[in-house]
mmCIF file of C-alpha atoms and ligand atoms in Angstrom:
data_model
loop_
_atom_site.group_PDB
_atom_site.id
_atom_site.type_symbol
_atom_site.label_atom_id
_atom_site.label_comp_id
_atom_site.label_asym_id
_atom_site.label_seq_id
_atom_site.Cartn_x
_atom_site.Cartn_y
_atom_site.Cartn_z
ATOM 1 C CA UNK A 1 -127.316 -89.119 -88.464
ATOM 2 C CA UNK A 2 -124.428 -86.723 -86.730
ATOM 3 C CA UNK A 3 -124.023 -84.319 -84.353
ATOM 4 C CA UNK A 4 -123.392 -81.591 -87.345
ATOM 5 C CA UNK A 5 -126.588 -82.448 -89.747
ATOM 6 C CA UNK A 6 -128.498 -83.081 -86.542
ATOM 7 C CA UNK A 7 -127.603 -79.252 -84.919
ATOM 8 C CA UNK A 8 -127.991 -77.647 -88.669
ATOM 9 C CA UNK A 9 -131.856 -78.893 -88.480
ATOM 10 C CA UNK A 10 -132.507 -76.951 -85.467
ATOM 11 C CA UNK A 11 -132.626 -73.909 -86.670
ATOM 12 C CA UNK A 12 -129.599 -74.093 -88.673
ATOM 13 C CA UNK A 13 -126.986 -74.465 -85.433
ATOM 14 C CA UNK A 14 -123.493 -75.931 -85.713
ATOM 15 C CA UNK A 15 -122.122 -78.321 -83.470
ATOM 16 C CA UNK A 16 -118.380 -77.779 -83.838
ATOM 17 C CA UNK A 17 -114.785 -79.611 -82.178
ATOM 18 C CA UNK A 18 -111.364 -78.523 -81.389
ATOM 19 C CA UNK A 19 -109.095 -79.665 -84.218
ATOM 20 C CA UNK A 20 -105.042 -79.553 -83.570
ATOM 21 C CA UNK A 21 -103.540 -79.270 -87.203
ATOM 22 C CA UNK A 22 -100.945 -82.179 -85.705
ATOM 23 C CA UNK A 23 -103.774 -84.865 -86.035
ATOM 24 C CA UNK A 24 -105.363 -84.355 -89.393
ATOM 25 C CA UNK A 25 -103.267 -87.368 -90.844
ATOM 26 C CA UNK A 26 -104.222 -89.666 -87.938
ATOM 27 C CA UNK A 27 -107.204 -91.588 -89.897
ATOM 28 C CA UNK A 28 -109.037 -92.175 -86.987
ATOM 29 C CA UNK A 29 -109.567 -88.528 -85.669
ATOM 30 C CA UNK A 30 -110.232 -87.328 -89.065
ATOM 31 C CA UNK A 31 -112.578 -89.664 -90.116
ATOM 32 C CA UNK A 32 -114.652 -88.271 -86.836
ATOM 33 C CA UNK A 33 -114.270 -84.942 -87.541
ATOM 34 C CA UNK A 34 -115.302 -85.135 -91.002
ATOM 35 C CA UNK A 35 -118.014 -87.699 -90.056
ATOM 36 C CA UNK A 36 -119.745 -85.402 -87.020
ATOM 37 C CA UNK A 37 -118.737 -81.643 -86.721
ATOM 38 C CA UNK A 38 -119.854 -79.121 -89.104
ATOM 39 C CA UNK A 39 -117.451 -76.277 -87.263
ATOM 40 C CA UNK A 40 -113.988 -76.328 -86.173
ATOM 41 C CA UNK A 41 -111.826 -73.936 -83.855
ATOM 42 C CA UNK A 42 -108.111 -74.417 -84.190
ATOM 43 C CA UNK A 43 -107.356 -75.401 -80.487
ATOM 44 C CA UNK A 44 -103.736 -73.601 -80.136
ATOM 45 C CA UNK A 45 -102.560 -72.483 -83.898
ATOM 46 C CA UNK A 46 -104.408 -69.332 -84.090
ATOM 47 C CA UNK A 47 -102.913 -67.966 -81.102
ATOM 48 C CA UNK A 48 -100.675 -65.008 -80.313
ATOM 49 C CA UNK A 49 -97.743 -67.378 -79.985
ATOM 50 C CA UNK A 50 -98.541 -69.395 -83.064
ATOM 51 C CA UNK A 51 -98.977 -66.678 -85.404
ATOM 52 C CA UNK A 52 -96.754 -64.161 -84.477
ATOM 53 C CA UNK A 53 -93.931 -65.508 -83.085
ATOM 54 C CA UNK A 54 -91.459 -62.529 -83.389
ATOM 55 C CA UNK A 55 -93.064 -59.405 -83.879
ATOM 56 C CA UNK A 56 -94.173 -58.281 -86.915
ATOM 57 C CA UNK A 57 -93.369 -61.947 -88.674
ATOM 58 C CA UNK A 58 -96.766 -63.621 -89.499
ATOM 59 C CA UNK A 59 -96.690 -67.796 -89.389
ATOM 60 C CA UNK A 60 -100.346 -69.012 -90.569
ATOM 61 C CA UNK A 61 -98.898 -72.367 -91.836
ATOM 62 C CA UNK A 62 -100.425 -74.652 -88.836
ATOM 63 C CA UNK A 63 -103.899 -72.574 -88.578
ATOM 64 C CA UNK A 64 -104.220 -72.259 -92.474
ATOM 65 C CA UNK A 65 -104.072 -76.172 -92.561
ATOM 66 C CA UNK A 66 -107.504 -76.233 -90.625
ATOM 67 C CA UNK A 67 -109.154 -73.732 -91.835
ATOM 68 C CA UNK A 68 -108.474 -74.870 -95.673
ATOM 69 C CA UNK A 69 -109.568 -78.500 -94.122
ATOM 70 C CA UNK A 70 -113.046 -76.887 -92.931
ATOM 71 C CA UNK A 71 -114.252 -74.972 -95.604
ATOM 72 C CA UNK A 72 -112.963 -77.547 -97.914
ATOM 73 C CA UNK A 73 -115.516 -79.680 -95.988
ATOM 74 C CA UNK A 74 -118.184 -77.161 -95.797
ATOM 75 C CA UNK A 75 -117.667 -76.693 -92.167
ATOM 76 C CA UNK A 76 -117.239 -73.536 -90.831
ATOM 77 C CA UNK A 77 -114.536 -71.914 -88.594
ATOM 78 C CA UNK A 78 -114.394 -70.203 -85.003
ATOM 79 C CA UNK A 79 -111.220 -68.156 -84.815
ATOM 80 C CA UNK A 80 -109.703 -68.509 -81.157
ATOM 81 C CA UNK A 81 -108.387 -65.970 -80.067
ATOM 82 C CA UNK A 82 -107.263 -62.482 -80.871
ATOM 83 C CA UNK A 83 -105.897 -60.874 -77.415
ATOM 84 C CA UNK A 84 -105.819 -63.094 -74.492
ATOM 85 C CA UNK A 85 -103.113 -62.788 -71.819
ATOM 86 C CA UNK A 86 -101.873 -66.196 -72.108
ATOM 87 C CA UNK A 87 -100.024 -68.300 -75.375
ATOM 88 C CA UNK A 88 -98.585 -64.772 -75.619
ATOM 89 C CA UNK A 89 -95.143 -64.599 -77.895
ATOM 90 C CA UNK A 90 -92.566 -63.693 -75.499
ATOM 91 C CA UNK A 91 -91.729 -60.576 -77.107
ATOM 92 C CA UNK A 92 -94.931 -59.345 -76.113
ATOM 93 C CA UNK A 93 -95.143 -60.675 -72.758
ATOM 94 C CA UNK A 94 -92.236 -58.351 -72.148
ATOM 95 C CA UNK A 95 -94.098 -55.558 -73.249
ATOM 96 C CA UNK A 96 -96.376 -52.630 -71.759
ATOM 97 C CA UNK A 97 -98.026 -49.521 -72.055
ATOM 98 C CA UNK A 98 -98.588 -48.204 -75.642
ATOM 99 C CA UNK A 99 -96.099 -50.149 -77.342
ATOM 100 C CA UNK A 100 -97.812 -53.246 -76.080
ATOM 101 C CA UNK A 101 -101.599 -51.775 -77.006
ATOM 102 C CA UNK A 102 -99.877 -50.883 -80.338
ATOM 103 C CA UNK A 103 -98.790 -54.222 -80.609
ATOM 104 C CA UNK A 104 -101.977 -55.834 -79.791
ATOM 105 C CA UNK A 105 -104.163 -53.846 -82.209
ATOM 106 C CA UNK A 106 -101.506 -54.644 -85.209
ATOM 107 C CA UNK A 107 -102.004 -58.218 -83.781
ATOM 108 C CA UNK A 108 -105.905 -58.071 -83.894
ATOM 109 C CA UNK A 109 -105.983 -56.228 -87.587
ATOM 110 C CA UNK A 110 -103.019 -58.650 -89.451
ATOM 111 C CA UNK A 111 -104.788 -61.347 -87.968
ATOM 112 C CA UNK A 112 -108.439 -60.765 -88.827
ATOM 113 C CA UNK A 113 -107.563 -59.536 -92.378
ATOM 114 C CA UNK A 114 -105.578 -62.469 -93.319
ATOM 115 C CA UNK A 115 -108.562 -64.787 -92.593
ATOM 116 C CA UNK A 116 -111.194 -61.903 -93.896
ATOM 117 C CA UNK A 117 -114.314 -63.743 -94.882
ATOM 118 C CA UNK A 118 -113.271 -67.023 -94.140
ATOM 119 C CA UNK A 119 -114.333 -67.334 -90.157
ATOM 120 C CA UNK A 120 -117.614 -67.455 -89.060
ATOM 121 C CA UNK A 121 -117.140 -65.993 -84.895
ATOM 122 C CA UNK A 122 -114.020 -64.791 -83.653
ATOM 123 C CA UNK A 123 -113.268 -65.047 -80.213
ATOM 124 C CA UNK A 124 -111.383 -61.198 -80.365
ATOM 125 C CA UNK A 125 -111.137 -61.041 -76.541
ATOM 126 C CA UNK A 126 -110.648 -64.047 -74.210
ATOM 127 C CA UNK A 127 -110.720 -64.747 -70.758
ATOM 128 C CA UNK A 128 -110.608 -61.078 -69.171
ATOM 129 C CA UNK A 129 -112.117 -60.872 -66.259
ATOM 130 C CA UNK A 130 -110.926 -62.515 -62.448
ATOM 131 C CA UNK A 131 -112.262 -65.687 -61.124
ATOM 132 C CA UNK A 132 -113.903 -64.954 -57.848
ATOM 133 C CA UNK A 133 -116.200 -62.416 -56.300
ATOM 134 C CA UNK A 134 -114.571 -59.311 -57.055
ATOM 135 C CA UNK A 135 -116.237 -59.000 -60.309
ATOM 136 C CA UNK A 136 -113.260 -56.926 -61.899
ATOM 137 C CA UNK A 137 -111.195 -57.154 -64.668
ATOM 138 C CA UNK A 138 -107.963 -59.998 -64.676
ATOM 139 C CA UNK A 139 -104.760 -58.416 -63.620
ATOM 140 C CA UNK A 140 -102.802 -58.937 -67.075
ATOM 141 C CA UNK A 141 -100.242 -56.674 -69.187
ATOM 142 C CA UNK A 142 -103.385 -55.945 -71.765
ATOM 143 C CA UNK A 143 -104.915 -54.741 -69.000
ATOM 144 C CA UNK A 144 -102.631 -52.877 -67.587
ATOM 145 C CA UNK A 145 -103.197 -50.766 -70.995
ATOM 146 C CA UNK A 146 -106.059 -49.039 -70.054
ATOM 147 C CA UNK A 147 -109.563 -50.446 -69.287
ATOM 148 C CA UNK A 148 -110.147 -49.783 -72.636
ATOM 149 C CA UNK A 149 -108.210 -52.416 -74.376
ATOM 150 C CA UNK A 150 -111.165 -54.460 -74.669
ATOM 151 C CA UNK A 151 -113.423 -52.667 -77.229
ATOM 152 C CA UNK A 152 -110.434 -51.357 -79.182
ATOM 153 C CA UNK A 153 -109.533 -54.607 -79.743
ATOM 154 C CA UNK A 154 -113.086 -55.338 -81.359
ATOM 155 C CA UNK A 155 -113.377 -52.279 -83.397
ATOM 156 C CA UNK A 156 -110.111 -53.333 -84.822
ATOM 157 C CA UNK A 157 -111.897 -56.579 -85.383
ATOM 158 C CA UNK A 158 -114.332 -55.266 -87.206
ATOM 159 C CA UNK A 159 -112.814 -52.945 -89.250
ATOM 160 C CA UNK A 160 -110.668 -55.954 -90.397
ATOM 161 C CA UNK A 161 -113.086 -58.218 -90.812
ATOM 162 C CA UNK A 162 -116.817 -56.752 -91.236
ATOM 163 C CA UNK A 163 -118.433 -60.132 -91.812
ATOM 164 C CA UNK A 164 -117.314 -62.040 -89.276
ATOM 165 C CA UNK A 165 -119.335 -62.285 -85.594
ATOM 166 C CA UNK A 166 -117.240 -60.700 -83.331
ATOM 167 C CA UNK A 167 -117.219 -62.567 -79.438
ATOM 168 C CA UNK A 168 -116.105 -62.114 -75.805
ATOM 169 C CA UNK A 169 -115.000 -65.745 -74.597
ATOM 170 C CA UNK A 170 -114.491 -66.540 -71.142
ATOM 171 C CA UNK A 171 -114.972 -69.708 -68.415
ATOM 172 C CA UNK A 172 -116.662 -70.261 -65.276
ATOM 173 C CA UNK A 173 -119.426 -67.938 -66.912
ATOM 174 C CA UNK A 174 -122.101 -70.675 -66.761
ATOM 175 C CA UNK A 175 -123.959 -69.957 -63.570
ATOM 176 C CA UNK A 176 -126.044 -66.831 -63.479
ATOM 177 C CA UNK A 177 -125.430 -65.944 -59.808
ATOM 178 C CA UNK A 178 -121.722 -65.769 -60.093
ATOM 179 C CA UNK A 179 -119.877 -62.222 -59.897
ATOM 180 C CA UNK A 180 -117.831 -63.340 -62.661
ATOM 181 C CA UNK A 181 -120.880 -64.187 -64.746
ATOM 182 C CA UNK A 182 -122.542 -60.370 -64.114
ATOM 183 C CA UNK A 183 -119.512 -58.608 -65.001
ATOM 184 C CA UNK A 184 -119.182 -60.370 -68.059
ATOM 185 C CA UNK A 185 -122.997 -59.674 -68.506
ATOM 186 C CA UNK A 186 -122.542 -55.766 -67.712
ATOM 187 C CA UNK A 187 -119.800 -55.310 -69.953
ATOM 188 C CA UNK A 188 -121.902 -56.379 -72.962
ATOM 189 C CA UNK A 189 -124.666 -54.816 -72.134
ATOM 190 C CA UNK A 190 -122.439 -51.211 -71.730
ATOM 191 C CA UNK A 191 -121.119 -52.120 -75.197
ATOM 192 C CA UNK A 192 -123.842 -52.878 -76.974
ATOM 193 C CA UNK A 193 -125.066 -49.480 -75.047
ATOM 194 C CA UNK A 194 -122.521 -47.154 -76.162
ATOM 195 C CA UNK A 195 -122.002 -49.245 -79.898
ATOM 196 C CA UNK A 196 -119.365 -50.828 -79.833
ATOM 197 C CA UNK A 197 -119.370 -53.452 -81.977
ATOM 198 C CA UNK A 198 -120.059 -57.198 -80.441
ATOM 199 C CA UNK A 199 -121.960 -59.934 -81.643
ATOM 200 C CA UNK A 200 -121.862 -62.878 -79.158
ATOM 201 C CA UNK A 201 -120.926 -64.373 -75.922
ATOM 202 C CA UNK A 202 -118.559 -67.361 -75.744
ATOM 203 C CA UNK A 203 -118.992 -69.418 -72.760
ATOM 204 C CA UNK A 204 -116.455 -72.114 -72.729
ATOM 205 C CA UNK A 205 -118.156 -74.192 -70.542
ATOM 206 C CA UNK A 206 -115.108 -76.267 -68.884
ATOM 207 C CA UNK A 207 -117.033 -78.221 -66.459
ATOM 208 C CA UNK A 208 -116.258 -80.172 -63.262
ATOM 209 C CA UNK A 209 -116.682 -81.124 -59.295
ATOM 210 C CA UNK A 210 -115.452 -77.474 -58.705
ATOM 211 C CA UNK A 211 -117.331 -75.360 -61.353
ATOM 212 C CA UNK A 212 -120.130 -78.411 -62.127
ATOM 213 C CA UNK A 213 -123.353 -77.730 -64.323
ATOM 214 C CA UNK A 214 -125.662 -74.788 -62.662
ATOM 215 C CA UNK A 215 -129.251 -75.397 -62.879
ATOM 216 C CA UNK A 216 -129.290 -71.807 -63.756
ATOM 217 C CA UNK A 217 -127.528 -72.119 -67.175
ATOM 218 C CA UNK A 218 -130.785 -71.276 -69.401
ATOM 219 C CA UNK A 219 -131.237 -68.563 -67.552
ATOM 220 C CA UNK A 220 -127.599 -67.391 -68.124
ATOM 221 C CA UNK A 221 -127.417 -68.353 -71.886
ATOM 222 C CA UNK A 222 -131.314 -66.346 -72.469
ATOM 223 C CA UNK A 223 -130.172 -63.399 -70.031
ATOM 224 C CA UNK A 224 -127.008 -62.812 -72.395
ATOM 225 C CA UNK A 225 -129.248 -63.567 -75.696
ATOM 226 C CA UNK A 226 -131.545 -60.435 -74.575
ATOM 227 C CA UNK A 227 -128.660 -58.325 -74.406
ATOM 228 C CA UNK A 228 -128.916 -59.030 -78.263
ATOM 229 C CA UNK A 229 -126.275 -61.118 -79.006
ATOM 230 C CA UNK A 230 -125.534 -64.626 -80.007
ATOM 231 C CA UNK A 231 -124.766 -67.084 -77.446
ATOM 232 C CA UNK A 232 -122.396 -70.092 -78.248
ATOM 233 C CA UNK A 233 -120.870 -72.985 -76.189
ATOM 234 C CA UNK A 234 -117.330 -72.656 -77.334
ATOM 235 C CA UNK A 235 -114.746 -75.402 -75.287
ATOM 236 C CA UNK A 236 -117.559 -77.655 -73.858
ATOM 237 C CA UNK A 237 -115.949 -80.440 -71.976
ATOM 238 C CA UNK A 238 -117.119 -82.268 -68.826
ATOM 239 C CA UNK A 239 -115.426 -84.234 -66.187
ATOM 240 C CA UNK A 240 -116.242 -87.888 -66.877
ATOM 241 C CA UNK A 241 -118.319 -87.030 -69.223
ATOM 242 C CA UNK A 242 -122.141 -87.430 -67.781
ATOM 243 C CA UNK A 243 -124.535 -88.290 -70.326
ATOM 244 C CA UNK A 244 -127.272 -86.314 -67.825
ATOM 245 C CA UNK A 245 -125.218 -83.272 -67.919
ATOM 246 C CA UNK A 246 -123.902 -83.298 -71.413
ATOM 247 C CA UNK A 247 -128.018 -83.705 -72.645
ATOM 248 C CA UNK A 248 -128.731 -80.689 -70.163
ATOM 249 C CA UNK A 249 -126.162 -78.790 -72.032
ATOM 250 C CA UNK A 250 -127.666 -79.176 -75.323
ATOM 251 C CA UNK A 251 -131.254 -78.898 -74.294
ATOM 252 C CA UNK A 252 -130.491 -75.576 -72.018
ATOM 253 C CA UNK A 253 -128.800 -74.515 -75.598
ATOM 254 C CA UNK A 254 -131.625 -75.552 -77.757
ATOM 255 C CA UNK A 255 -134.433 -73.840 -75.836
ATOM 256 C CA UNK A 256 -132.495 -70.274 -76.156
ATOM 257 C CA UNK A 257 -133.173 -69.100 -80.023
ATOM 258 C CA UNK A 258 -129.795 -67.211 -79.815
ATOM 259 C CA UNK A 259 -127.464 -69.959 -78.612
ATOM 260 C CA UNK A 260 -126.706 -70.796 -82.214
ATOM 261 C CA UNK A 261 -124.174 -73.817 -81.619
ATOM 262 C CA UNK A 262 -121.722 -75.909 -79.006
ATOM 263 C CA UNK A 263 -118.485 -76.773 -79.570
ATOM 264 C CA UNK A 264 -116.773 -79.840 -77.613
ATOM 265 C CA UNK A 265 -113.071 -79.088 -77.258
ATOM 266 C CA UNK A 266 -111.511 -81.949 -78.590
ATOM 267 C CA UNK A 267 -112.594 -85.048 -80.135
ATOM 268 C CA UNK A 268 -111.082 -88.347 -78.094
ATOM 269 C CA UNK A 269 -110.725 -88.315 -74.169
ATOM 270 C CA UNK A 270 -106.768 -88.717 -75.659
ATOM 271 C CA UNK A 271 -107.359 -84.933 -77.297
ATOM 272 C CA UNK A 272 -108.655 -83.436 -74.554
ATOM 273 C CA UNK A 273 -106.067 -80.501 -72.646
ATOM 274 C CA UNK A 274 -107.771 -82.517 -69.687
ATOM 275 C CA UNK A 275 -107.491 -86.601 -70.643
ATOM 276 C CA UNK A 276 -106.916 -87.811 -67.511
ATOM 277 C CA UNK A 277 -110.823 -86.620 -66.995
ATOM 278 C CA UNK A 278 -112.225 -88.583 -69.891
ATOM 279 C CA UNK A 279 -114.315 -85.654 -70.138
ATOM 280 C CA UNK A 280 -114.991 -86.224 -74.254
ATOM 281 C CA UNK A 281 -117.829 -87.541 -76.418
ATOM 282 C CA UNK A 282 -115.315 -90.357 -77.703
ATOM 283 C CA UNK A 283 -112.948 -92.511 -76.666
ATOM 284 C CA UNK A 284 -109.287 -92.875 -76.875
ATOM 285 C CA UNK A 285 -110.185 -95.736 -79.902
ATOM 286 C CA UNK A 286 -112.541 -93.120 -81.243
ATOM 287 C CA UNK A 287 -116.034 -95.286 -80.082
ATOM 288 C CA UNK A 288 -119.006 -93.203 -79.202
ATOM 289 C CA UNK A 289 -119.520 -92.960 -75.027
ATOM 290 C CA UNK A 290 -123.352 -92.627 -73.695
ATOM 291 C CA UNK A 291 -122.747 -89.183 -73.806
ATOM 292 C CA UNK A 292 -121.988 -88.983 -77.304
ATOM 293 C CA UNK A 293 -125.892 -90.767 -77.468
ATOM 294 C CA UNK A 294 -127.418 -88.791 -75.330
ATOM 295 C CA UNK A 295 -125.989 -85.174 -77.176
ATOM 296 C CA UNK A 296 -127.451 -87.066 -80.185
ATOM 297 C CA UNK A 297 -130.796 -87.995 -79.217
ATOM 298 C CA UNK A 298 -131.337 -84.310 -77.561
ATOM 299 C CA UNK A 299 -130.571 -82.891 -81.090
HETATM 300 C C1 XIL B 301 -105.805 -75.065 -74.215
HETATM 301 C C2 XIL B 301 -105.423 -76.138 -75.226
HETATM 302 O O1 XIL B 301 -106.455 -77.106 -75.264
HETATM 303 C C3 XIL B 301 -104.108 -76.780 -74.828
HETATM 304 O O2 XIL B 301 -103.649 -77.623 -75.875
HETATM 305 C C4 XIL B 301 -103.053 -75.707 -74.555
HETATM 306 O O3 XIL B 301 -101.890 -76.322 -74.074
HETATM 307 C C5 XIL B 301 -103.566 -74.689 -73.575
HETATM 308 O O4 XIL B 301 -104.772 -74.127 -74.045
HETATM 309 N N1 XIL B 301 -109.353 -71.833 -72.503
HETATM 310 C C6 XIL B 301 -109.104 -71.515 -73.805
HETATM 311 C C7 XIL B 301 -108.358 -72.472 -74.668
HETATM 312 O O5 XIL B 301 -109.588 -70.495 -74.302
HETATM 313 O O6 XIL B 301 -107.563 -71.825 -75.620
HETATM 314 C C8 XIL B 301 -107.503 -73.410 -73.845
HETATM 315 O O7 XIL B 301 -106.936 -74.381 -74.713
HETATM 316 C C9 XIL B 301 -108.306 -74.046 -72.746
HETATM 317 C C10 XIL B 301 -108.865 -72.997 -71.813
#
């Protein structure tokens, strides 16, 4: 079996990869991906930068190739990302105030309605909050908008695309106790308090020596979930890869009903933003590590 049809029999999960439209001719990496995933998120070609690269001109070309490969395949498709404050076009980054909120909601609609019914979770906002205590908000031109930015950029989501699950994505938001983890949390709860429309929780899950596995990660994936939204795993990768930590992952993810699927970002150690780490499920010859076995057998 795979790590797809094995997450799709419990309780119809996904278990998904980063795909970079570069590789889908290298034989090897797409005879893995078509083999094991049963989701894909376009690692950098849905992006600000990517598909907007002067203002107002739309490139899908790059992202369109992956998506088309996915459903094609059956799989389905996380869109990453909407508004984030980094692969921003330069023409943006250079912008503030209302013309940049402007700019950001066109974004967020051309963006969503050109892939309307085709993804199945869009990361809308990513990675907005400040590592450390402080709990608050990143210091970022979006920001710098209005504290606001972040639901109008999901009602624009929505009213672009009404089908798809609509997500706040974000790292070091694995262990419970962390400031940056209950800010996260109390944003969610004050939008799903006041209506405004979100439907799950990406944690990315980038994990080392410095941020390593929490023992408290059910209890951070079930305390989202009872917010009432989805949970997902959305950039898993680990730091040399432990099969013990890689089979907590999956079992902290299988015993919260709402954590409806993992994705690994990237498929080879070689793929990975982070190689030198080996922190992948295969490796650079595309062979299945102990961790690959142990994600399996905790499926
Ligand atoms: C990374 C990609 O993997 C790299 O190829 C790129 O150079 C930088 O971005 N959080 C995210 C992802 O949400 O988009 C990032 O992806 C990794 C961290």
């Amino acid at each position: 079996t795979t790590l797809g049809a094995s997450a799709a029999e419990r309780g119809g999960r996904y278990f998904g990869t980063a795909v970079a439209a570069n590789k889908l001719n290298d034989s090897t990496y797409a005879t893995i991906l078509n083999r094991e995933f049963n989701s894909v998120t376009p690692e950098n070609e849905m992006k600000w930068d990517a598909t907007e690269p002067s203002q107002g001109n739309f490139n899908y070309a790059s992202a369109d190739q992956i998506v088309n490969h996915a459903r094609q395949r059956g799989m389905q498709v996380r869109g990453h990302a909407l508004a984030w404050h980094s692969q921003q076009p330069g023409w943006a980054q250079n912008m503030s105030g209302s013309a940049l909120r402007n700019a950001m909601l066109n974004h967020v609609t051309q963006v969503a309605t050109h892939y309307r019914g085709q993804i199945h979770s869009w990361d809308v906002v990513n990675e907005a909050f400040a590592d450390g205590g402080s709990g608050a908000r990143r210091d970022s031109n979006l920001q710098r908008t209005g504290n606001d930015w972040i639901e109008v950029a999901f009602r624009a989501a929505r009213a672009a695309d009404p089908g798809a699950k609509l997500c706040y994505n974000d790292y070091n938001t694995d262990n419970w106790n962390d400031a940056k983890t209950q800010a996260v949390y109390r944003m969610v709860q004050d939008f799903k308090q006041r209506g405004v429309p979100i439907d799950c929780v990406g944690l990315q899950s980038h994990l080392n020596n410095g941020s390593p596995y929490p023992s408290n990660y059910r209890t951070t994936l079930s305390s989202f979930a009872a917010l009432g939204v989805d949970v997902q795993i959305t950039e898993l990768d680990i730091e040399g890869a432990p099969a013990a930590t890689y089979r907590n992952v999956v079992n902290d993810c299988l015993a919260v009903p709402r954590c409806t699927g993992i994705t690994v970002w990237g498929i080879r150690d070689s793929d990975s933003w982070r190689a030198s780490q080996t922190p992948l499920l295969f490796n650079n010859s595309g062979g299945k590590k102990p961790a690959y076995d142990a994600v399996l057998s905790a499926l």
